[in-house]
Coordinates of C-alpha atoms and ligand atoms in Angstrom, one line a residue:
X82 CA 31.8 -36.8 86.0
X83 CA 28.1 -37.7 85.6
X84 CA 26.9 -39.7 82.5
X85 CA 26.4 -38.0 79.2
X86 CA 24.3 -34.8 79.2
X87 CA 20.9 -35.3 77.6
X88 CA 20.7 -33.2 74.5
X89 CA 18.0 -32.5 72.0
X90 CA 18.8 -31.7 68.4
X91 CA 16.7 -29.9 65.9
X92 CA 17.2 -28.5 62.4
X93 CA 17.8 -24.7 62.5
X94 CA 15.3 -22.4 60.8
X95 CA 16.1 -19.0 59.3
X96 CA 15.0 -17.4 62.5
X97 CA 17.8 -19.3 64.3
X98 CA 20.6 -17.6 62.2
X99 CA 21.7 -15.3 65.0
X100 CA 21.7 -18.1 67.4
X101 CA 23.9 -20.3 65.2
X102 CA 26.3 -17.5 64.5
X103 CA 26.4 -16.6 68.2
X104 CA 27.4 -20.1 69.2
X105 CA 30.2 -20.1 66.6
X106 CA 31.5 -16.7 67.7
X107 CA 31.5 -17.8 71.3
X108 CA 33.2 -21.0 70.5
X109 CA 35.8 -19.2 68.5
X110 CA 36.5 -16.6 71.2
X111 CA 36.9 -19.6 73.6
X112 CA 39.5 -21.1 71.3
X113 CA 41.4 -17.8 71.0
X114 CA 41.3 -17.3 74.8
X115 CA 42.9 -20.7 75.3
X116 CA 45.6 -20.0 72.6
X117 CA 44.2 -22.9 70.5
X118 CA 45.1 -22.6 66.7
X119 CA 42.0 -21.9 64.6
X120 CA 41.2 -20.5 61.1
X121 CA 37.8 -19.3 62.5
X122 CA 37.4 -15.6 63.3
X123 CA 34.8 -14.1 65.6
X124 CA 32.3 -12.2 63.4
X125 CA 33.9 -13.9 60.4
X126 CA 31.1 -16.4 59.6
X127 CA 29.1 -15.3 56.6
X128 CA 25.5 -14.6 57.3
X129 CA 24.6 -15.2 53.7
X130 CA 26.4 -18.6 53.5
X131 CA 24.7 -19.7 56.7
X132 CA 21.4 -18.5 55.6
X133 CA 21.7 -20.6 52.5
X134 CA 22.9 -23.6 54.5
X135 CA 19.9 -23.2 56.8
X136 CA 17.6 -23.0 53.8
X137 CA 19.1 -26.3 52.5
X138 CA 18.3 -27.9 55.9
X139 CA 21.9 -28.6 56.7
X140 CA 22.3 -26.7 60.0
X141 CA 21.4 -28.1 63.4
X142 CA 21.1 -26.8 66.9
X143 CA 21.6 -28.7 70.1
X144 CA 19.7 -27.9 73.3
X145 CA 20.1 -28.8 76.9
X146 CA 17.0 -28.2 79.0
X147 CA 15.7 -26.0 76.2
X148 CA 18.8 -23.8 76.3
X149 CA 20.7 -23.5 73.0
X150 CA 24.2 -25.0 73.5
X151 CA 25.6 -26.1 70.2
X152 CA 25.5 -26.2 66.5
X153 CA 26.8 -28.2 63.5
X154 CA 26.3 -28.7 59.8
X155 CA 25.5 -32.0 58.3
X156 CA 25.7 -32.2 54.5
X157 CA 25.7 -35.0 52.0
X158 CA 28.6 -34.0 49.9
X159 CA 31.8 -32.0 50.4
X160 CA 33.7 -31.4 47.1
X161 CA 35.9 -28.7 48.7
X162 CA 37.7 -31.1 51.1
X163 CA 36.9 -34.6 49.8
X164 CA 36.4 -34.1 46.0
X165 CA 33.9 -36.0 44.1
X166 CA 32.7 -39.1 45.9
X167 CA 29.8 -41.5 45.6
X168 CA 26.9 -40.3 47.9
X169 CA 28.0 -42.7 50.7
X170 CA 28.7 -40.2 53.6
X171 CA 27.5 -37.4 55.8
X172 CA 30.0 -34.6 56.2
X173 CA 30.1 -32.6 59.5
X174 CA 31.3 -29.0 59.6
X175 CA 31.3 -26.2 62.2
X176 CA 30.9 -28.4 65.2
X177 CA 30.7 -26.0 68.1
X178 CA 29.4 -25.6 71.6
X179 CA 29.2 -22.6 73.9
X180 CA 32.3 -22.7 76.1
X181 CA 30.0 -22.7 79.2
X182 CA 28.8 -26.2 78.2
X183 CA 32.2 -27.8 77.4
X184 CA 33.5 -30.8 79.3
X185 CA 30.2 -32.6 79.4
X186 CA 30.6 -34.7 76.3
X187 CA 28.1 -32.7 74.3
X188 CA 30.3 -32.6 71.2
X189 CA 30.5 -36.4 71.2
X190 CA 26.7 -36.6 71.6
X191 CA 26.2 -34.3 68.6
X192 CA 28.6 -36.5 66.6
X193 CA 26.6 -39.6 67.6
X194 CA 23.4 -37.9 66.5
X195 CA 24.9 -37.0 63.2
X196 CA 26.1 -40.6 62.8
X197 CA 22.6 -41.9 63.4
X198 CA 21.1 -39.4 61.0
X199 CA 23.6 -40.3 58.3
X200 CA 23.0 -44.0 58.8
X201 CA 19.3 -43.5 58.6
X202 CA 19.8 -41.8 55.3
X203 CA 21.6 -44.9 54.0
X204 CA 25.1 -43.5 54.4
X205 CA 28.1 -45.7 55.2
X206 CA 30.5 -43.1 56.7
X207 CA 30.5 -39.9 58.7
X208 CA 33.3 -37.6 57.6
X209 CA 34.9 -34.4 58.9
X210 CA 38.1 -32.4 58.7
X211 CA 40.2 -30.4 61.1
X212 CA 43.5 -28.6 61.2
X213 CA 46.3 -31.1 60.6
X214 CA 48.6 -29.2 63.0
X215 CA 46.0 -29.4 65.9
X216 CA 47.0 -32.6 67.7
X217 CA 44.4 -32.1 70.4
X218 CA 41.3 -32.0 68.3
X219 CA 42.7 -34.9 66.2
X220 CA 43.0 -36.9 69.4
X221 CA 39.4 -35.9 70.3
X222 CA 38.0 -37.2 67.0
X223 CA 40.2 -40.3 67.1
X224 CA 38.9 -41.1 70.5
X225 CA 35.4 -40.7 69.1
X226 CA 36.2 -43.4 66.5
X227 CA 37.2 -41.4 63.5
X228 CA 40.1 -42.7 61.3
X229 CA 42.6 -40.5 59.6
X230 CA 42.2 -40.9 55.9
X231 CA 44.3 -38.2 54.2
X232 CA 45.6 -34.7 54.4
X233 CA 44.8 -31.9 52.0
X234 CA 46.6 -28.6 51.5
X235 CA 44.1 -25.8 51.8
X236 CA 44.8 -22.0 51.4
X237 CA 44.2 -21.6 55.2
X238 CA 46.4 -24.5 56.2
X239 CA 46.7 -28.3 55.8
X240 CA 43.5 -30.1 56.7
X241 CA 43.3 -33.7 58.0
X242 CA 40.4 -35.7 56.7
X243 CA 38.7 -38.2 59.0
X244 CA 36.0 -40.7 58.6
X245 CA 34.0 -43.2 60.7
X246 CA 32.3 -46.2 59.4
X247 CA 28.7 -46.1 60.7
Ligands
LIG295 C1 34.8 -29.4 69.6 C2 33.8 -29.2 70.7 C3 32.4 -29.1 70.0 C4 33.8 -30.4 71.6 O1 32.9 -30.2 72.7 P1 33.0 -31.2 74.0 O2 32.6 -32.5 73.5 O3 32.1 -30.6 75.1 O4 34.5 -31.2 74.4 P2 35.3 -30.0 75.2 O5 34.7 -28.7 74.8 O6 35.3 -30.3 76.6 O7 36.7 -30.1 74.5 C5 37.5 -31.2 74.8 C6 38.9 -30.7 74.9 O8 39.4 -30.3 73.6 C7 39.8 -28.9 73.6 N1 39.4 -28.3 72.3 C8 38.2 -28.0 71.9 N2 38.3 -27.5 70.6 C9 39.6 -27.6 70.2 C10 40.3 -27.3 69.1 N3 39.7 -26.8 68.0 N4 41.6 -27.6 69.0 C11 42.2 -28.1 70.1 N5 41.6 -28.4 71.2 C12 40.3 -28.2 71.3 C13 39.1 -28.3 74.7 O9 39.8 -27.2 75.2 C14 39.1 -29.4 75.7 O10 40.3 -29.5 76.4 P3 40.5 -29.9 77.9 O11 39.9 -31.3 78.0 O12 41.9 -29.9 78.2 O13 39.7 -28.9 78.7 C15 34.0 -27.9 71.5 O14 35.2 -28.0 72.2 C16 34.1 -26.6 70.7 O15 33.0 -26.0 70.4 N6 35.3 -26.2 70.3 C17 35.5 -25.0 69.5 C18 35.0 -25.2 68.1 C19 35.9 -26.2 67.4 O16 37.1 -26.1 67.5 N7 35.3 -27.1 66.6 C20 36.0 -28.1 65.9 C21 36.5 -27.6 64.6 S1 37.4 -28.9 63.7

């Protein structure tokens, strides 16, 4: 495979709402088509919640050659999964790419970008969570340098918490 694909990242604006939700829907359909366990549902992402997150400046889009290919959220606290913490970390959520762009290392490039953004904001860790029962995505994050910290029982299933010193 060729080297990492060159990506560009920019903060999503409110006009990008459909684009963000479209990527998440496509990624979810891709998971379901491959029989991969997920708590995500196509059409199940709340427009209002995403609009508010976009307005807080927490939602990002990734581009390859000007085409929109991926999205993720980067926020500075995550009480739901991590509880109260000193403001020492960035928290990534909803990391997703369009299935047509998978297998090119774009997800890892997005994570690296989030690491740099968090470090530049004075953070010491990048944190994320995933389904504890999903060994494959856990291996993916572990290969990307994330360390398993804890598991939390959530209504939708047990989540594994990961962090990477940055
Ligand atoms: C996670 C993601 C951004 C990584 O993108 P990427 O760096 O280009 O990596 P790939 O898409 O090639 O995925 C790597 C492998 O993990 C698999 N995979 C992707 N998401 C997975 C998931 N949630 N659970 C288990 N396996 C998953 C892919 O099928 C692929 O398997 P393969 O190598 O056997 O083909 C992308 O796969 C994606 O959008 N997945 C769907 C959304 C998702 O699950 N996000 C993470 C939620 S915790």
